[in-house]
PDB file of C-alpha atoms in Angstrom:
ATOM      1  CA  UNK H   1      -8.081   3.347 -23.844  1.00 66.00           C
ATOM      2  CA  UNK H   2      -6.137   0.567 -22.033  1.00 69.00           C
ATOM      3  CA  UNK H   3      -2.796   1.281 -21.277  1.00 82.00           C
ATOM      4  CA  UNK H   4       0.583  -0.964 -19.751  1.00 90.00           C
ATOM      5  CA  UNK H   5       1.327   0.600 -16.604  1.00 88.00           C
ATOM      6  CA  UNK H   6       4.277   0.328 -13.945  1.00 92.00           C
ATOM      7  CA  UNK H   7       4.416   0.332 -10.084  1.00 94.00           C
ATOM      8  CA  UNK H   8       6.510   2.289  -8.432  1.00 96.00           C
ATOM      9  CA  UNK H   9       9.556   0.821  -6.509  1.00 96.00           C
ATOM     10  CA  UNK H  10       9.575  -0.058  -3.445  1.00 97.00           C
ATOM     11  CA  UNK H  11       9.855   2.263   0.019  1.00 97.00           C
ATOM     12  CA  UNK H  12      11.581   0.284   2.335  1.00 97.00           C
ATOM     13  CA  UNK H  13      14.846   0.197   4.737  1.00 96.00           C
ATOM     14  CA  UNK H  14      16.754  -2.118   7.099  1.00 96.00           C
ATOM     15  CA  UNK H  15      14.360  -0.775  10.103  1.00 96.00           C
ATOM     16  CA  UNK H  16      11.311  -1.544   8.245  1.00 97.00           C
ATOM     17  CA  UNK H  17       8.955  -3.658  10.115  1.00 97.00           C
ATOM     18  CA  UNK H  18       5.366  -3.849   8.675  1.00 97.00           C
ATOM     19  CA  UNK H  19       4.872  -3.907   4.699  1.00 98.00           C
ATOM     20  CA  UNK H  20       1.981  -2.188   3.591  1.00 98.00           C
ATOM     21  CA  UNK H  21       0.823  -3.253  -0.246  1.00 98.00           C
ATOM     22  CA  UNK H  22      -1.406  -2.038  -2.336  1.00 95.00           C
ATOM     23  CA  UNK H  23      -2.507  -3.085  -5.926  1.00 92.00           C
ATOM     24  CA  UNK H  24      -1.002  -0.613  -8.557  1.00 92.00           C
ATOM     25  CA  UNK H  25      -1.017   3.189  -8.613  1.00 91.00           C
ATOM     26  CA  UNK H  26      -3.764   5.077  -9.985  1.00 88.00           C
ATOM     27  CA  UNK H  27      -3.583   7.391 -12.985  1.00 87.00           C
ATOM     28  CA  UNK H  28      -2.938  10.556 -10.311  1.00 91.00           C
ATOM     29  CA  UNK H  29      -0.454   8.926  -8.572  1.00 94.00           C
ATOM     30  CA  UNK H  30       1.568   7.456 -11.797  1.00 91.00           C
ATOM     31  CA  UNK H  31       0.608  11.167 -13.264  1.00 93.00           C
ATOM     32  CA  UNK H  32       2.347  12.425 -10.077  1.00 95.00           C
ATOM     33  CA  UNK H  33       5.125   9.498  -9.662  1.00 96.00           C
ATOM     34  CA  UNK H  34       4.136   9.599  -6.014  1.00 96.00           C
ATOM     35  CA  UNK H  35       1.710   6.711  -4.072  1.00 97.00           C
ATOM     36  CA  UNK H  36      -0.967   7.669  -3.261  1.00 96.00           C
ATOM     37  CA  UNK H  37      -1.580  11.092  -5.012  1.00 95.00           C
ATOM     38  CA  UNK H  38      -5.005  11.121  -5.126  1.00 92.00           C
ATOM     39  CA  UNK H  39      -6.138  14.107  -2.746  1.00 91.00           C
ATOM     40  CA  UNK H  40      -9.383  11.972  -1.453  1.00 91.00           C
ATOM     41  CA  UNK H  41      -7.129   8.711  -1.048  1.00 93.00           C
ATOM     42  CA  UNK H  42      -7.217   8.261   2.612  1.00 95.00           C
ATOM     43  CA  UNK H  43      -4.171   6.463   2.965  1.00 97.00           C
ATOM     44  CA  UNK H  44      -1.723   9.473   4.136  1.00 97.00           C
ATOM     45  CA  UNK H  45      -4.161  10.879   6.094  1.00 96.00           C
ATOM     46  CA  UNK H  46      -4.918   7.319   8.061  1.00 97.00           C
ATOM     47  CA  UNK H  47      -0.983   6.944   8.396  1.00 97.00           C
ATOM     48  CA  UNK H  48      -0.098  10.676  10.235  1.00 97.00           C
ATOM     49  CA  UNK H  49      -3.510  10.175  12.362  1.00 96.00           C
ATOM     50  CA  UNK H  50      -2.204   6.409  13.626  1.00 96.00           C
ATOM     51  CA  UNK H  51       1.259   7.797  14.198  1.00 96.00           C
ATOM     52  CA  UNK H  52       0.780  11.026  15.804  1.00 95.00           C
ATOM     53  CA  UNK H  53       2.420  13.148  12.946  1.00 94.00           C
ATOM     54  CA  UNK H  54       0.929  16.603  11.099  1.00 94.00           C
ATOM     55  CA  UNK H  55       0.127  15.767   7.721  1.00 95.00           C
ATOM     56  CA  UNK H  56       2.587  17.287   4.911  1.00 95.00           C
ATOM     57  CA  UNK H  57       1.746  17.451   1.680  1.00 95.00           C
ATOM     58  CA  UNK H  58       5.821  17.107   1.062  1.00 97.00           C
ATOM     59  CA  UNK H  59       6.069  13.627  -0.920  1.00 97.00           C
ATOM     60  CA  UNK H  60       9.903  13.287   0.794  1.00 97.00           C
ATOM     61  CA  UNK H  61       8.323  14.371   4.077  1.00 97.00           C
ATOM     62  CA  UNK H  62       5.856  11.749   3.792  1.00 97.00           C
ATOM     63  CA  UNK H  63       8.085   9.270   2.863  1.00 97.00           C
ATOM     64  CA  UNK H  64      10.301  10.214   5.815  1.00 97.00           C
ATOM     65  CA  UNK H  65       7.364   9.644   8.062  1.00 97.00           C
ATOM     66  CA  UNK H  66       6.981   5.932   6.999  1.00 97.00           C
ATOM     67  CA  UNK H  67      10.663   5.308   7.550  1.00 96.00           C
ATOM     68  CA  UNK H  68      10.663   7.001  10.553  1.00 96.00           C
ATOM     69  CA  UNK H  69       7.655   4.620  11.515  1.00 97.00           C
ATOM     70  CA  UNK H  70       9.342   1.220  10.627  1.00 97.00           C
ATOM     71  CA  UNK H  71       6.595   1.124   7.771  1.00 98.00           C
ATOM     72  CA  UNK H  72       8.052  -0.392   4.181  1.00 98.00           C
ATOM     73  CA  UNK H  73       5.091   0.334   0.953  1.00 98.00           C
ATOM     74  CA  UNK H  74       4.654  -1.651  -1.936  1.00 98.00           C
ATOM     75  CA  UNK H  75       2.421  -2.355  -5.000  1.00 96.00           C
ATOM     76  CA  UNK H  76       1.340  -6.474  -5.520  1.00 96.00           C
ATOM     77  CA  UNK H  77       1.124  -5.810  -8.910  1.00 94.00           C
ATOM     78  CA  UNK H  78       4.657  -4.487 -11.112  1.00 94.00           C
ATOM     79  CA  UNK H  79       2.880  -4.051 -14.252  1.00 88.00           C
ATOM     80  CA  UNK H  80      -0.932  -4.609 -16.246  1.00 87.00           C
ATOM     81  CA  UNK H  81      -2.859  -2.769 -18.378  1.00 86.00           C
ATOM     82  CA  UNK H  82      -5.519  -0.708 -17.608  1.00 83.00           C
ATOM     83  CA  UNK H  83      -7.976   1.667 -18.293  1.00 85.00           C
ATOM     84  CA  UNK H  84      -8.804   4.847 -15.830  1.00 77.00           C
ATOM     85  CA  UNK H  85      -8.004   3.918 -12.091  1.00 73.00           C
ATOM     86  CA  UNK H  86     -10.342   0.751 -10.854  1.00 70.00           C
ATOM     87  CA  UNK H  87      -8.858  -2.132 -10.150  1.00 74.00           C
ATOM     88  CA  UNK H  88     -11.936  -4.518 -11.854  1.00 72.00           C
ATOM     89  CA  UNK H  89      -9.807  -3.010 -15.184  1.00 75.00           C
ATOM     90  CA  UNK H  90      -6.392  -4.569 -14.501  1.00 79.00           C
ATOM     91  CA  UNK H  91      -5.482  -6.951 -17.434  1.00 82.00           C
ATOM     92  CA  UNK H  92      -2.331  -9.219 -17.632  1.00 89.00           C
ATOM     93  CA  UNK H  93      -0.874  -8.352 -14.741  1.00 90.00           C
ATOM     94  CA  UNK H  94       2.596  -9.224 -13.517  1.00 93.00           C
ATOM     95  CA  UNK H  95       3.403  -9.579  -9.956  1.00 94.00           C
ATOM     96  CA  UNK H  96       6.187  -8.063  -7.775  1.00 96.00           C
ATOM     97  CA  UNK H  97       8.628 -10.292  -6.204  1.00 96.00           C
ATOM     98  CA  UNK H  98       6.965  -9.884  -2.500  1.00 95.00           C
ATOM     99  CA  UNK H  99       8.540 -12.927  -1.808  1.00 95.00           C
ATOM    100  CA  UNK H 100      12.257 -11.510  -2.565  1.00 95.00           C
ATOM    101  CA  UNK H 101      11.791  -8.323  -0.839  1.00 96.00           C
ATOM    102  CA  UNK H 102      10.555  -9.695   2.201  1.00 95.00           C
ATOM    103  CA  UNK H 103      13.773 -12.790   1.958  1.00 95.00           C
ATOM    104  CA  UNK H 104      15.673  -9.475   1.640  1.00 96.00           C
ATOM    105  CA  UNK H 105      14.525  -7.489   4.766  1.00 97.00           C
ATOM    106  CA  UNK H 106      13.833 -10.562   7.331  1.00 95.00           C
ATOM    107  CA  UNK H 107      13.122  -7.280  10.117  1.00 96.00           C
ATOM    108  CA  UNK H 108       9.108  -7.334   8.278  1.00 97.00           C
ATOM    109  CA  UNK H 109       7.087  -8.952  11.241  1.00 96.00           C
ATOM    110  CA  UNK H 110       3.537  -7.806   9.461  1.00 97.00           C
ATOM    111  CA  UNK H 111       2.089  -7.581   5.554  1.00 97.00           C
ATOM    112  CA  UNK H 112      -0.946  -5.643   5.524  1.00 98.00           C
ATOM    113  CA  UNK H 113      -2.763  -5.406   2.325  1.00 97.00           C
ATOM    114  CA  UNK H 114      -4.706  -2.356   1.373  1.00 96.00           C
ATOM    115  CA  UNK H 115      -7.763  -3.680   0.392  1.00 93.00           C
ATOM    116  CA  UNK H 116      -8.695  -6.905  -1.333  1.00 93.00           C
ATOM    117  CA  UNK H 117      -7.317  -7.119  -4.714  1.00 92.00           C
ATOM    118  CA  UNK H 118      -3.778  -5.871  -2.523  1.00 94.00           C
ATOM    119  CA  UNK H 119      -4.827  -9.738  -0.648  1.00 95.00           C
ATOM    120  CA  UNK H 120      -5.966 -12.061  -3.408  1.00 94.00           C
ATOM    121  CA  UNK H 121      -2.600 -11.226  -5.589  1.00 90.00           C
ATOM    122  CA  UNK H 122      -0.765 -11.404  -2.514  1.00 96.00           C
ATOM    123  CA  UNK H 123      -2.229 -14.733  -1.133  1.00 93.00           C
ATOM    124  CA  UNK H 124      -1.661 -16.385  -4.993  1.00 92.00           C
ATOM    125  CA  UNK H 125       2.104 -15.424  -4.456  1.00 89.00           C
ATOM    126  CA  UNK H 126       3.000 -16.604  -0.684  1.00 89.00           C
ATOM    127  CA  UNK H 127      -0.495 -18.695  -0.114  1.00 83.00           C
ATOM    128  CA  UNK H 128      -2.405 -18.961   3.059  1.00 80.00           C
ATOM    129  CA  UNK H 129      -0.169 -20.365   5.424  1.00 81.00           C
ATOM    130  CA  UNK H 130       2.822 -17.820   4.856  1.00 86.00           C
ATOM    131  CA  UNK H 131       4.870 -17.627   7.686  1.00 88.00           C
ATOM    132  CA  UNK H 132       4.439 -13.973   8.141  1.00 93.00           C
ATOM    133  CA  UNK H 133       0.861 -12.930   9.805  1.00 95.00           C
ATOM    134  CA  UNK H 134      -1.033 -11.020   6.589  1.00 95.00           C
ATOM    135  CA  UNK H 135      -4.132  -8.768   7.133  1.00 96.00           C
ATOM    136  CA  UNK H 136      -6.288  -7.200   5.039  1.00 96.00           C
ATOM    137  CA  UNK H 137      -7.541  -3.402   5.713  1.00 97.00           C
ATOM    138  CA  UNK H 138     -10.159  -1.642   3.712  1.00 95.00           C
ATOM    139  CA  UNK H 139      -8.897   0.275   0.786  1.00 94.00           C
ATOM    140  CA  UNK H 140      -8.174   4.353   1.714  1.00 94.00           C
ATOM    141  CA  UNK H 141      -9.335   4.553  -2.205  1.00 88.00           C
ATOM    142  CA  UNK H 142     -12.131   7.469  -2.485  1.00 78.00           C
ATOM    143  CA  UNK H 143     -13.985   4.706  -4.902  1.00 73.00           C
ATOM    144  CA  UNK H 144     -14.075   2.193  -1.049  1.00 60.00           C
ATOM    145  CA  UNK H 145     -17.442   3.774   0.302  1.00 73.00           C
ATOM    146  CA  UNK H 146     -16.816   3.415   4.222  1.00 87.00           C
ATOM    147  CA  UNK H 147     -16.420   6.495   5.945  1.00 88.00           C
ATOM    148  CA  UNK H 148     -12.862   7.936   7.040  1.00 92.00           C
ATOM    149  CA  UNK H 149     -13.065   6.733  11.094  1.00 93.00           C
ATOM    150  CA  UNK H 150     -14.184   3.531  10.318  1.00 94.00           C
ATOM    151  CA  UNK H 151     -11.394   3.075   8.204  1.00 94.00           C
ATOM    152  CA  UNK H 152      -8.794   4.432  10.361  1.00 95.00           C
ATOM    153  CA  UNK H 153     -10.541   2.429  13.059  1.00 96.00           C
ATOM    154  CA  UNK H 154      -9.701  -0.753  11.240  1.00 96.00           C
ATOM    155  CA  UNK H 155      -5.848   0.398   9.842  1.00 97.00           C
ATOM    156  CA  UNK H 156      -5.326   1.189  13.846  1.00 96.00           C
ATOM    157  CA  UNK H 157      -4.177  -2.885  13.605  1.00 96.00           C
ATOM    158  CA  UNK H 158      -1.042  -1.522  12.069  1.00 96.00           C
ATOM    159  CA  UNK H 159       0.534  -0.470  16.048  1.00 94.00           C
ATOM    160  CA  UNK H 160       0.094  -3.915  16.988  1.00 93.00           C
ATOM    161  CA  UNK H 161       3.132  -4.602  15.107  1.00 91.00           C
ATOM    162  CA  UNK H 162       5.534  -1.998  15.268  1.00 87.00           C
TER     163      UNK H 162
END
């Protein structure tokens, strides 16, 4: 069954400096209310290793540790519809104002994109020559097949810019 789903807001402050987005939460993270609630999702795990923190499963703790780290997260997409988790399922989507929130909090020197559906949305918004440097990093989903070091291996871009 295809359901209308919603992003979550936005975790940001005024000492935010990179933006990481990815597409729209999963059905354990919207069951959960929390991104990245998957327990095989890499992305929390990638984030402590790269910043030299002990992994919590606290969802305030972890969101803590991204402040704490200059690191704003985001979803491209607001709402769709979908069915189960992938992203090939995402019908009539509507993008999040990227644009706004990063006209809002100028400190963002970075937008990293987890994955590539996180990039194409993004890249239809802002286009190719935004003035911001954007990156794309291989999705921390469990359904991206590339082992854990070789993803952390390529996320390790994120120091470069905090």
């Amino acid at each position: 069954m295809t359901i209308r789903i919603a992003s979550f807001p936005p975790i940001i402050s005024e000492t935010s400096e990179i933006l990481i987005l990815g597409s729209v939460p999963g059905v354990r993270s919207l069951k959960a209310q929390e991104y990245y609630a998957h327990p095989q999702n890499h992305f929390w795990k990638i984030v402590f290793q790269l910043f030299g923190g002990e992994f919590t499963p606290n969802y305030a703790q972890k969101l803590d540790f991204l402040t704490d780290n200059k690191i704003a997260l985001w979803d491209v997409i607001e709402t769709c519809e979908r069915k189960g988790s992938l992203d090939t399922e995402i019908r009539n989507e509507e993008s999040s104002d990227i644009p706004a929130l990063l006209a809002e909090f100028p400190n963002i020197k970075a937008v990293f994109c987890n994955g590539q559906k996180a990039h194409k949305n993004l890249l239809k918004m802002v286009g190719k020559d935004y003035d911001l440097p954007i990156f794309v990093l291989p999705s921390t989903s469990p359904l991206h097949t590339i082992g854990f070091e070789k993803k952390l291996e390529a996320w390790t871009l994120i120091k470069d810019y905090v």
